[in-house]
Amino acid sequence: MSNSASTIPLVDLVILMDTSPSMKDVANAVSDAVAAAITAAEANCPADLRVVWLGIEGRWRGTAFKRTLRTYLTKDCGVAEAKLRGRKRGELPSAGAQEDAARAIEDVSNHFDWREQAYRSLFYLGDEALEGGGGKTEAADIEAANLAIQSAQASHVRVHTYLGMSKSKHRDTIQPEYARVAAETQGQFFAAVDAPTNFAAVLEQIICGSQTPIYYKEINMSKKSSSQNSEDKASDAPPANETPTPEPPKSYVPTSMTGLQDYSYWWDYAREEAKKSGSKSKSFRRGRIWA
């Protein structure tokens, strides 16, 4: 590898999807958009990009989502099934196992074969609540989101989320949790509106926004006692090769270009709710799509 190539940041991006029937059109749209997104990102944010597409307990024929999360982790990563938090298809009513988002985020964070030195990002797309789906956020969904956030933070995984259209009259209870998961892992949140989503712009924004270190002064969901000594507190320091990132990732693509609802409101909303609850490179290596 040349010296110039070695300065290009490594980015591992897992695109993870709810495979319930209502998400079929989204699966097609995001699959069709990736080539344009990578081409556009070449000029703005060069990276050695690895993209892996995974469906939760299901696959979408004719799309990039050709493997399930369970198959990838057990076959490609050698993880014992007993270690996975996600439920198998058939264990939950209806398509619940295919919408087991929070547990899937945990499993990716904890067991994916991240490349050494790579920035770690996960983009989750769904349209229902985070614990086995459902049209309304309940206590179990919030607790599951807390565990997902905790796992992502511990593994330094930046989680980006996309909430698709839903017929549920309680969608307003689901959106803040998607936003909170993204905000507390320094990711970006997107929500569909009536206009078609420009997924090429969304993916470009995610690729560019994934190229900064993640630094947490404290894992939000951890319980720290007042008796901690100075040695314990030293563990809060960022890794030697990382520097603090005091603000959310920069938006490289105006929100008006994405066909999405402006997520700044929900970012602030999620942050307040969480409080209540306790390089430019000289050359570019084209991103590789890992099927």
PDB file of C-alpha atoms in Angstrom:
ATOM      1  CA  MET A   1       0.000   0.000   0.000  1.00  0.00           C
ATOM      2  CA  SER A   2       1.370   3.427  -0.942  1.00  0.00           C
ATOM      3  CA  ASN A   3       1.807   6.209   1.566  1.00  0.00           C
ATOM      4  CA  SER A   4      -1.030   8.189  -0.017  1.00  0.00           C
ATOM      5  CA  ALA A   5      -3.357   5.183   0.083  1.00  0.00           C
ATOM      6  CA  SER A   6      -2.553   4.585   3.743  1.00  0.00           C
ATOM      7  CA  THR A   7      -3.927   8.030   4.632  1.00  0.00           C
ATOM      8  CA  ILE A   8      -7.351   7.204   3.238  1.00  0.00           C
ATOM      9  CA  PRO A   9      -9.766   6.422   6.103  1.00  0.00           C
ATOM     10  CA  LEU A  10     -11.224   2.940   6.309  1.00  0.00           C
ATOM     11  CA  VAL A  11     -15.006   2.851   6.675  1.00  0.00           C
ATOM     12  CA  ASP A  12     -17.044  -0.287   7.368  1.00  0.00           C
ATOM     13  CA  LEU A  13     -20.729   0.331   6.690  1.00  0.00           C
ATOM     14  CA  VAL A  14     -23.381  -2.274   7.477  1.00  0.00           C
ATOM     15  CA  ILE A  15     -26.747  -1.569   5.860  1.00  0.00           C
ATOM     16  CA  LEU A  16     -29.297  -3.474   7.913  1.00  0.00           C
ATOM     17  CA  MET A  17     -32.945  -3.780   7.057  1.00  0.00           C
ATOM     18  CA  ASP A  18     -36.313  -4.771   8.411  1.00  0.00           C
ATOM     19  CA  THR A  19     -37.502  -7.441   5.941  1.00  0.00           C
ATOM     20  CA  SER A  20     -41.214  -7.276   6.667  1.00  0.00           C
ATOM     21  CA  PRO A  21     -43.395  -6.874   3.523  1.00  0.00           C
ATOM     22  CA  SER A  22     -43.941  -3.144   3.968  1.00  0.00           C
ATOM     23  CA  MET A  23     -40.236  -2.442   3.391  1.00  0.00           C
ATOM     24  CA  LYS A  24     -39.910  -4.038  -0.049  1.00  0.00           C
ATOM     25  CA  ASP A  25     -39.996  -0.767  -1.983  1.00  0.00           C
ATOM     26  CA  VAL A  26     -37.400   0.759   0.324  1.00  0.00           C
ATOM     27  CA  ALA A  27     -35.130  -2.262  -0.199  1.00  0.00           C
ATOM     28  CA  ASN A  28     -35.299  -1.713  -3.949  1.00  0.00           C
ATOM     29  CA  ALA A  29     -34.727   2.026  -3.715  1.00  0.00           C
ATOM     30  CA  VAL A  30     -31.725   1.911  -1.403  1.00  0.00           C
ATOM     31  CA  SER A  31     -30.120  -0.908  -3.422  1.00  0.00           C
ATOM     32  CA  ASP A  32     -30.505   1.075  -6.640  1.00  0.00           C
ATOM     33  CA  ALA A  33     -28.945   4.175  -5.076  1.00  0.00           C
ATOM     34  CA  VAL A  34     -25.616   2.862  -3.800  1.00  0.00           C
ATOM     35  CA  ALA A  35     -23.566   3.179  -6.990  1.00  0.00           C
ATOM     36  CA  ALA A  36     -24.519   6.832  -7.417  1.00  0.00           C
ATOM     37  CA  ALA A  37     -23.844   7.482  -3.730  1.00  0.00           C
ATOM     38  CA  ILE A  38     -20.320   6.065  -3.892  1.00  0.00           C
ATOM     39  CA  THR A  39     -19.548   7.990  -7.066  1.00  0.00           C
ATOM     40  CA  ALA A  40     -20.743  11.226  -5.471  1.00  0.00           C
ATOM     41  CA  ALA A  41     -18.794  10.530  -2.280  1.00  0.00           C
ATOM     42  CA  GLU A  42     -15.529  10.159  -4.202  1.00  0.00           C
ATOM     43  CA  ALA A  43     -15.217  13.915  -4.573  1.00  0.00           C
ATOM     44  CA  ASN A  44     -16.352  14.867  -1.065  1.00  0.00           C
ATOM     45  CA  CYS A  45     -15.011  12.206   1.278  1.00  0.00           C
ATOM     46  CA  PRO A  46     -12.503   9.670  -0.123  1.00  0.00           C
ATOM     47  CA  ALA A  47     -12.511   6.381   1.785  1.00  0.00           C
ATOM     48  CA  ASP A  48     -11.575   2.730   1.613  1.00  0.00           C
ATOM     49  CA  LEU A  49     -15.219   1.735   1.893  1.00  0.00           C
ATOM     50  CA  ARG A  50     -16.602  -1.690   2.677  1.00  0.00           C
ATOM     51  CA  VAL A  51     -20.380  -2.088   2.475  1.00  0.00           C
ATOM     52  CA  VAL A  52     -22.220  -5.187   3.727  1.00  0.00           C
ATOM     53  CA  TRP A  53     -25.971  -5.555   3.168  1.00  0.00           C
ATOM     54  CA  LEU A  54     -27.966  -7.665   5.619  1.00  0.00           C
ATOM     55  CA  GLY A  55     -31.644  -8.417   6.209  1.00  0.00           C
ATOM     56  CA  ILE A  56     -33.101  -9.252   9.610  1.00  0.00           C
ATOM     57  CA  GLU A  57     -34.313 -12.861   9.363  1.00  0.00           C
ATOM     58  CA  GLY A  58     -35.046 -12.473   5.671  1.00  0.00           C
ATOM     59  CA  ARG A  59     -33.764 -11.466   2.231  1.00  0.00           C
ATOM     60  CA  TRP A  60     -35.056  -9.386  -0.656  1.00  0.00           C
ATOM     61  CA  ARG A  61     -34.712 -10.987  -4.071  1.00  0.00           C
ATOM     62  CA  GLY A  62     -33.474  -8.661  -6.772  1.00  0.00           C
ATOM     63  CA  THR A  63     -31.860  -6.312  -4.233  1.00  0.00           C
ATOM     64  CA  ALA A  64     -28.502  -6.035  -2.485  1.00  0.00           C
ATOM     65  CA  PHE A  65     -30.013  -7.657   0.624  1.00  0.00           C
ATOM     66  CA  LYS A  66     -29.091 -11.228  -0.307  1.00  0.00           C
ATOM     67  CA  ARG A  67     -28.042 -12.522   3.111  1.00  0.00           C
ATOM     68  CA  THR A  68     -29.571 -12.546   6.550  1.00  0.00           C
ATOM     69  CA  LEU A  69     -27.844 -11.097   9.566  1.00  0.00           C
ATOM     70  CA  ARG A  70     -27.988 -14.475  11.293  1.00  0.00           C
ATOM     71  CA  THR A  71     -26.320 -16.281   8.373  1.00  0.00           C
ATOM     72  CA  TYR A  72     -23.590 -13.686   8.070  1.00  0.00           C
ATOM     73  CA  LEU A  73     -22.702 -13.689  11.751  1.00  0.00           C
ATOM     74  CA  THR A  74     -22.760 -17.461  12.169  1.00  0.00           C
ATOM     75  CA  LYS A  75     -21.187 -18.466   8.837  1.00  0.00           C
ATOM     76  CA  ASP A  76     -18.858 -15.595   7.950  1.00  0.00           C
ATOM     77  CA  CYS A  77     -17.959 -14.444  11.459  1.00  0.00           C
ATOM     78  CA  GLY A  78     -18.111 -17.802  13.241  1.00  0.00           C
ATOM     79  CA  VAL A  79     -20.403 -16.585  16.022  1.00  0.00           C
ATOM     80  CA  ALA A  80     -22.304 -19.237  17.969  1.00  0.00           C
ATOM     81  CA  GLU A  81     -26.063 -18.825  17.516  1.00  0.00           C
ATOM     82  CA  ALA A  82     -26.529 -18.969  21.267  1.00  0.00           C
ATOM     83  CA  LYS A  83     -24.685 -15.644  21.530  1.00  0.00           C
ATOM     84  CA  LEU A  84     -27.100 -13.804  19.254  1.00  0.00           C
ATOM     85  CA  ARG A  85     -29.814 -11.657  20.794  1.00  0.00           C
ATOM     86  CA  GLY A  86     -32.102 -11.531  17.763  1.00  0.00           C
ATOM     87  CA  ARG A  87     -35.036 -13.953  17.652  1.00  0.00           C
ATOM     88  CA  LYS A  88     -35.470 -16.476  14.842  1.00  0.00           C
ATOM     89  CA  ARG A  89     -38.181 -16.186  12.254  1.00  0.00           C
ATOM     90  CA  GLY A  90     -41.307 -17.839  13.645  1.00  0.00           C
ATOM     91  CA  GLU A  91     -40.519 -17.081  17.293  1.00  0.00           C
ATOM     92  CA  LEU A  92     -42.620 -13.913  17.260  1.00  0.00           C
ATOM     93  CA  PRO A  93     -46.115 -13.253  15.897  1.00  0.00           C
ATOM     94  CA  SER A  94     -46.477 -12.057  12.313  1.00  0.00           C
ATOM     95  CA  ALA A  95     -43.198 -10.583  10.975  1.00  0.00           C
ATOM     96  CA  GLY A  96     -41.919  -9.636  14.428  1.00  0.00           C
ATOM     97  CA  ALA A  97     -38.571 -11.414  14.156  1.00  0.00           C
ATOM     98  CA  GLN A  98     -37.915  -9.607  10.865  1.00  0.00           C
ATOM     99  CA  GLU A  99     -38.415  -6.298  12.674  1.00  0.00           C
ATOM    100  CA  ASP A 100     -36.285  -7.096  15.733  1.00  0.00           C
ATOM    101  CA  ALA A 101     -34.261  -3.946  15.168  1.00  0.00           C
ATOM    102  CA  ALA A 102     -32.743  -3.138  18.561  1.00  0.00           C
ATOM    103  CA  ARG A 103     -31.477  -6.684  19.070  1.00  0.00           C
ATOM    104  CA  ALA A 104     -30.092  -6.728  15.534  1.00  0.00           C
ATOM    105  CA  ILE A 105     -28.174  -3.519  16.269  1.00  0.00           C
ATOM    106  CA  GLU A 106     -26.758  -5.222  19.358  1.00  0.00           C
ATOM    107  CA  ASP A 107     -25.690  -8.272  17.360  1.00  0.00           C
ATOM    108  CA  VAL A 108     -23.981  -6.231  14.652  1.00  0.00           C
ATOM    109  CA  SER A 109     -22.226  -4.037  17.208  1.00  0.00           C
ATOM    110  CA  ASN A 110     -20.959  -6.979  19.231  1.00  0.00           C
ATOM    111  CA  HIS A 111     -20.174  -9.612  16.605  1.00  0.00           C
ATOM    112  CA  PHE A 112     -19.591  -8.115  13.140  1.00  0.00           C
ATOM    113  CA  ASP A 113     -16.094  -8.631  11.678  1.00  0.00           C
ATOM    114  CA  TRP A 114     -15.069  -4.989  11.728  1.00  0.00           C
ATOM    115  CA  ARG A 115     -11.753  -4.261  10.048  1.00  0.00           C
ATOM    116  CA  GLU A 116      -8.956  -3.077  12.289  1.00  0.00           C
ATOM    117  CA  GLN A 117      -8.671   0.733  12.290  1.00  0.00           C
ATOM    118  CA  ALA A 118     -11.923   1.140  10.340  1.00  0.00           C
ATOM    119  CA  TYR A 119     -14.597   3.625  11.321  1.00  0.00           C
ATOM    120  CA  ARG A 120     -17.667   1.558  12.189  1.00  0.00           C
ATOM    121  CA  SER A 121     -21.110   2.545  10.940  1.00  0.00           C
ATOM    122  CA  LEU A 122     -24.480   0.846  10.848  1.00  0.00           C
ATOM    123  CA  PHE A 123     -27.449   2.147   8.855  1.00  0.00           C
ATOM    124  CA  TYR A 124     -30.756   0.647   9.996  1.00  0.00           C
ATOM    125  CA  LEU A 125     -33.931   1.020   7.919  1.00  0.00           C
ATOM    126  CA  GLY A 126     -37.336   0.102   9.319  1.00  0.00           C
ATOM    127  CA  ASP A 127     -40.861   1.370   9.849  1.00  0.00           C
ATOM    128  CA  GLU A 128     -41.965  -0.132  13.167  1.00  0.00           C
ATOM    129  CA  ALA A 129     -41.025  -0.098  16.845  1.00  0.00           C
ATOM    130  CA  LEU A 130     -37.595  -1.389  17.806  1.00  0.00           C
ATOM    131  CA  GLU A 131     -38.396  -4.501  19.865  1.00  0.00           C
ATOM    132  CA  GLY A 132     -39.994  -7.042  17.545  1.00  0.00           C
ATOM    133  CA  GLY A 133     -41.850  -4.395  15.565  1.00  0.00           C
ATOM    134  CA  GLY A 134     -45.292  -3.065  16.380  1.00  0.00           C
ATOM    135  CA  GLY A 135     -47.060   0.178  15.581  1.00  0.00           C
ATOM    136  CA  LYS A 136     -46.407   1.924  18.895  1.00  0.00           C
ATOM    137  CA  THR A 137     -43.377   2.452  21.131  1.00  0.00           C
ATOM    138  CA  GLU A 138     -43.831   0.809  24.524  1.00  0.00           C
ATOM    139  CA  ALA A 139     -41.621   0.278  27.577  1.00  0.00           C
ATOM    140  CA  ALA A 140     -40.034  -2.858  26.083  1.00  0.00           C
ATOM    141  CA  ASP A 141     -39.013  -0.910  22.973  1.00  0.00           C
ATOM    142  CA  ILE A 142     -37.349   1.789  25.041  1.00  0.00           C
ATOM    143  CA  GLU A 143     -35.443  -0.757  27.120  1.00  0.00           C
ATOM    144  CA  ALA A 144     -34.358  -2.610  23.978  1.00  0.00           C
ATOM    145  CA  ALA A 145     -33.163   0.677  22.473  1.00  0.00           C
ATOM    146  CA  ASN A 146     -31.174   1.383  25.644  1.00  0.00           C
ATOM    147  CA  LEU A 147     -29.378  -1.954  25.300  1.00  0.00           C
ATOM    148  CA  ALA A 148     -28.719  -1.348  21.599  1.00  0.00           C
ATOM    149  CA  ILE A 149     -27.248   2.078  22.356  1.00  0.00           C
ATOM    150  CA  GLN A 150     -25.093   0.620  25.099  1.00  0.00           C
ATOM    151  CA  SER A 151     -23.681  -2.083  22.797  1.00  0.00           C
ATOM    152  CA  ALA A 152     -23.053   0.381  19.963  1.00  0.00           C
ATOM    153  CA  GLN A 153     -21.274   2.802  22.263  1.00  0.00           C
ATOM    154  CA  ALA A 154     -19.125   0.071  23.800  1.00  0.00           C
ATOM    155  CA  SER A 155     -18.054  -1.079  20.310  1.00  0.00           C
ATOM    156  CA  HIS A 156     -17.697   2.474  18.943  1.00  0.00           C
ATOM    157  CA  VAL A 157     -20.327   1.890  16.281  1.00  0.00           C
ATOM    158  CA  ARG A 158     -22.080   4.925  14.849  1.00  0.00           C
ATOM    159  CA  VAL A 159     -25.728   4.037  14.193  1.00  0.00           C
ATOM    160  CA  HIS A 160     -27.675   5.883  11.504  1.00  0.00           C
ATOM    161  CA  THR A 161     -31.423   5.268  11.340  1.00  0.00           C
ATOM    162  CA  TYR A 162     -34.176   5.677   8.765  1.00  0.00           C
ATOM    163  CA  LEU A 163     -37.861   5.538   9.643  1.00  0.00           C
ATOM    164  CA  GLY A 164     -40.008   4.678   6.633  1.00  0.00           C
ATOM    165  CA  MET A 165     -43.636   5.543   6.080  1.00  0.00           C
ATOM    166  CA  SER A 166     -46.130   3.817   8.340  1.00  0.00           C
ATOM    167  CA  LYS A 167     -49.899   3.619   8.576  1.00  0.00           C
ATOM    168  CA  SER A 168     -49.728   3.529  12.362  1.00  0.00           C
ATOM    169  CA  LYS A 169     -51.499   6.384  14.119  1.00  0.00           C
ATOM    170  CA  HIS A 170     -48.792   6.125  16.800  1.00  0.00           C
ATOM    171  CA  ARG A 171     -45.858   6.784  14.446  1.00  0.00           C
ATOM    172  CA  ASP A 172     -45.076   9.880  16.510  1.00  0.00           C
ATOM    173  CA  THR A 173     -44.069   7.577  19.400  1.00  0.00           C
ATOM    174  CA  ILE A 174     -41.709   5.553  17.169  1.00  0.00           C
ATOM    175  CA  GLN A 175     -39.845   8.436  15.570  1.00  0.00           C
ATOM    176  CA  PRO A 176     -38.221   9.801  18.764  1.00  0.00           C
ATOM    177  CA  GLU A 177     -36.706   6.390  19.548  1.00  0.00           C
ATOM    178  CA  TYR A 178     -35.150   6.076  16.088  1.00  0.00           C
ATOM    179  CA  ALA A 179     -33.782   9.593  16.546  1.00  0.00           C
ATOM    180  CA  ARG A 180     -32.486   8.811  20.038  1.00  0.00           C
ATOM    181  CA  VAL A 181     -30.588   5.711  18.921  1.00  0.00           C
ATOM    182  CA  ALA A 182     -28.855   7.780  16.244  1.00  0.00           C
ATOM    183  CA  ALA A 183     -28.187  10.781  18.480  1.00  0.00           C
ATOM    184  CA  GLU A 184     -26.714   8.770  21.357  1.00  0.00           C
ATOM    185  CA  THR A 185     -24.328   6.930  19.022  1.00  0.00           C
ATOM    186  CA  GLN A 186     -23.353  10.094  17.097  1.00  0.00           C
ATOM    187  CA  GLY A 187     -25.174   8.908  13.994  1.00  0.00           C
ATOM    188  CA  GLN A 188     -27.710  10.605  11.746  1.00  0.00           C
ATOM    189  CA  PHE A 189     -31.471  10.178  11.730  1.00  0.00           C
ATOM    190  CA  PHE A 190     -33.704  10.324   8.667  1.00  0.00           C
ATOM    191  CA  ALA A 191     -37.478  10.074   8.376  1.00  0.00           C
ATOM    192  CA  ALA A 192     -39.507   9.577   5.206  1.00  0.00           C
ATOM    193  CA  VAL A 193     -42.083  12.120   4.122  1.00  0.00           C
ATOM    194  CA  ASP A 194     -44.587  12.016   1.281  1.00  0.00           C
ATOM    195  CA  ALA A 195     -41.973  12.792  -1.402  1.00  0.00           C
ATOM    196  CA  PRO A 196     -39.767   9.909  -2.608  1.00  0.00           C
ATOM    197  CA  THR A 197     -36.570   9.553  -0.621  1.00  0.00           C
ATOM    198  CA  ASN A 198     -33.348  10.369  -2.453  1.00  0.00           C
ATOM    199  CA  PHE A 199     -31.336   7.452  -1.089  1.00  0.00           C
ATOM    200  CA  ALA A 200     -28.270   8.337  -3.172  1.00  0.00           C
ATOM    201  CA  ALA A 201     -28.029  11.593  -1.216  1.00  0.00           C
ATOM    202  CA  VAL A 202     -28.782   9.835   2.066  1.00  0.00           C
ATOM    203  CA  LEU A 203     -26.070   7.214   1.542  1.00  0.00           C
ATOM    204  CA  GLU A 204     -23.541   9.831   0.472  1.00  0.00           C
ATOM    205  CA  GLN A 205     -24.296  11.792   3.618  1.00  0.00           C
ATOM    206  CA  ILE A 206     -23.888   8.676   5.753  1.00  0.00           C
ATOM    207  CA  ILE A 207     -20.586   7.700   4.109  1.00  0.00           C
ATOM    208  CA  CYS A 208     -19.168  11.179   4.618  1.00  0.00           C
ATOM    209  CA  GLY A 209     -20.573  11.486   8.130  1.00  0.00           C
ATOM    210  CA  SER A 210     -19.002   8.189   9.179  1.00  0.00           C
ATOM    211  CA  GLN A 211     -15.424   9.364   8.791  1.00  0.00           C
ATOM    212  CA  THR A 212     -14.793  10.920  12.190  1.00  0.00           C
ATOM    213  CA  PRO A 213     -13.790   9.229  15.452  1.00  0.00           C
ATOM    214  CA  ILE A 214     -16.398   8.510  18.091  1.00  0.00           C
ATOM    215  CA  TYR A 215     -15.587   9.602  21.604  1.00  0.00           C
ATOM    216  CA  TYR A 216     -17.807   9.225  24.644  1.00  0.00           C
ATOM    217  CA  LYS A 217     -16.924  10.711  27.990  1.00  0.00           C
ATOM    218  CA  GLU A 218     -19.222   8.135  29.467  1.00  0.00           C
ATOM    219  CA  ILE A 219     -21.324   5.220  28.206  1.00  0.00           C
ATOM    220  CA  ASN A 220     -24.758   6.756  28.723  1.00  0.00           C
ATOM    221  CA  MET A 221     -26.491   3.667  30.056  1.00  0.00           C
ATOM    222  CA  SER A 222     -23.681   2.653  32.423  1.00  0.00           C
ATOM    223  CA  LYS A 223     -24.185   3.140  36.136  1.00  0.00           C
ATOM    224  CA  LYS A 224     -21.202   4.904  37.661  1.00  0.00           C
ATOM    225  CA  SER A 225     -20.917   4.948  41.434  1.00  0.00           C
ATOM    226  CA  SER A 226     -19.669   7.949  43.380  1.00  0.00           C
ATOM    227  CA  SER A 227     -16.900   5.806  44.832  1.00  0.00           C
ATOM    228  CA  GLN A 228     -15.003   5.436  41.535  1.00  0.00           C
ATOM    229  CA  ASN A 229     -11.313   6.112  41.932  1.00  0.00           C
ATOM    230  CA  SER A 230      -9.082   7.985  39.526  1.00  0.00           C
ATOM    231  CA  GLU A 231      -8.013   4.749  37.822  1.00  0.00           C
ATOM    232  CA  ASP A 232     -11.629   4.035  36.881  1.00  0.00           C
ATOM    233  CA  LYS A 233     -12.033   7.533  35.510  1.00  0.00           C
ATOM    234  CA  ALA A 234      -8.973   7.085  33.313  1.00  0.00           C
ATOM    235  CA  SER A 235     -10.956   4.588  31.251  1.00  0.00           C
ATOM    236  CA  ASP A 236     -13.017   7.521  29.952  1.00  0.00           C
ATOM    237  CA  ALA A 237     -10.067   8.820  27.952  1.00  0.00           C
ATOM    238  CA  PRO A 238     -10.331   8.388  24.181  1.00  0.00           C
ATOM    239  CA  PRO A 239      -8.122   5.778  22.486  1.00  0.00           C
ATOM    240  CA  ALA A 240      -4.648   7.051  21.647  1.00  0.00           C
ATOM    241  CA  ASN A 241      -5.452   7.338  17.955  1.00  0.00           C
ATOM    242  CA  GLU A 242      -8.718   9.179  18.457  1.00  0.00           C
ATOM    243  CA  THR A 243      -9.689  12.746  19.297  1.00  0.00           C
ATOM    244  CA  PRO A 244     -12.928  14.080  20.771  1.00  0.00           C
ATOM    245  CA  THR A 245     -15.787  14.951  18.424  1.00  0.00           C
ATOM    246  CA  PRO A 246     -17.756  17.590  20.292  1.00  0.00           C
ATOM    247  CA  GLU A 247     -20.620  17.924  17.825  1.00  0.00           C
ATOM    248  CA  PRO A 248     -22.764  15.713  15.567  1.00  0.00           C
ATOM    249  CA  PRO A 249     -21.346  14.739  12.150  1.00  0.00           C
ATOM    250  CA  LYS A 250     -21.408  17.453   9.513  1.00  0.00           C
ATOM    251  CA  SER A 251     -24.181  17.219   6.964  1.00  0.00           C
ATOM    252  CA  TYR A 252     -22.587  17.127   3.525  1.00  0.00           C
ATOM    253  CA  VAL A 253     -25.901  16.994   1.697  1.00  0.00           C
ATOM    254  CA  PRO A 254     -28.673  19.548   2.308  1.00  0.00           C
ATOM    255  CA  THR A 255     -31.699  17.845   3.832  1.00  0.00           C
ATOM    256  CA  SER A 256     -33.894  19.410   1.178  1.00  0.00           C
ATOM    257  CA  MET A 257     -32.127  17.194  -1.395  1.00  0.00           C
ATOM    258  CA  THR A 258     -32.921  13.934   0.332  1.00  0.00           C
ATOM    259  CA  GLY A 259     -36.713  13.974   0.310  1.00  0.00           C
ATOM    260  CA  LEU A 260     -36.599  13.516   4.077  1.00  0.00           C
ATOM    261  CA  GLN A 261     -38.012  15.293   7.047  1.00  0.00           C
ATOM    262  CA  ASP A 262     -35.539  17.630   8.712  1.00  0.00           C
ATOM    263  CA  TYR A 263     -34.167  15.629  11.621  1.00  0.00           C
ATOM    264  CA  SER A 264     -32.740  18.542  13.648  1.00  0.00           C
ATOM    265  CA  TYR A 265     -35.920  18.749  15.727  1.00  0.00           C
ATOM    266  CA  TRP A 266     -35.783  15.078  16.593  1.00  0.00           C
ATOM    267  CA  TRP A 267     -32.065  15.250  17.376  1.00  0.00           C
ATOM    268  CA  ASP A 268     -32.772  17.905  19.999  1.00  0.00           C
ATOM    269  CA  TYR A 269     -35.861  16.039  21.182  1.00  0.00           C
ATOM    270  CA  ALA A 270     -33.964  12.786  21.669  1.00  0.00           C
ATOM    271  CA  ARG A 271     -31.137  14.517  23.497  1.00  0.00           C
ATOM    272  CA  GLU A 272     -33.532  16.156  25.941  1.00  0.00           C
ATOM    273  CA  GLU A 273     -35.398  12.890  26.500  1.00  0.00           C
ATOM    274  CA  ALA A 274     -32.114  11.116  27.184  1.00  0.00           C
ATOM    275  CA  LYS A 275     -31.251  13.717  29.847  1.00  0.00           C
ATOM    276  CA  LYS A 276     -34.567  13.159  31.491  1.00  0.00           C
ATOM    277  CA  SER A 277     -34.036   9.414  31.620  1.00  0.00           C
ATOM    278  CA  GLY A 278     -31.099   9.321  33.481  1.00  0.00           C
ATOM    279  CA  SER A 279      -8.419  15.343   6.016  1.00  0.00           C
ATOM    280  CA  LYS A 280      -8.404  15.662   2.955  1.00  0.00           C
ATOM    281  CA  SER A 281      -6.832  12.824   0.938  1.00  0.00           C
ATOM    282  CA  LYS A 282      -4.793  13.006  -2.229  1.00  0.00           C
ATOM    283  CA  SER A 283      -6.208   9.883  -3.768  1.00  0.00           C
ATOM    284  CA  PHE A 284      -9.279   7.682  -3.514  1.00  0.00           C
ATOM    285  CA  ARG A 285      -9.796   3.964  -3.290  1.00  0.00           C
ATOM    286  CA  ARG A 286     -13.178   3.113  -4.773  1.00  0.00           C
ATOM    287  CA  GLY A 287     -15.613   1.598  -2.314  1.00  0.00           C
ATOM    288  CA  ARG A 288     -16.147  -2.124  -2.543  1.00  0.00           C
ATOM    289  CA  ILE A 289     -19.594  -3.667  -2.204  1.00  0.00           C
ATOM    290  CA  TRP A 290     -19.332  -6.830  -0.148  1.00  0.00           C
ATOM    291  CA  ALA A 291     -22.357  -8.946  -1.001  1.00  0.00           C
TER     292      ALA A 291
END
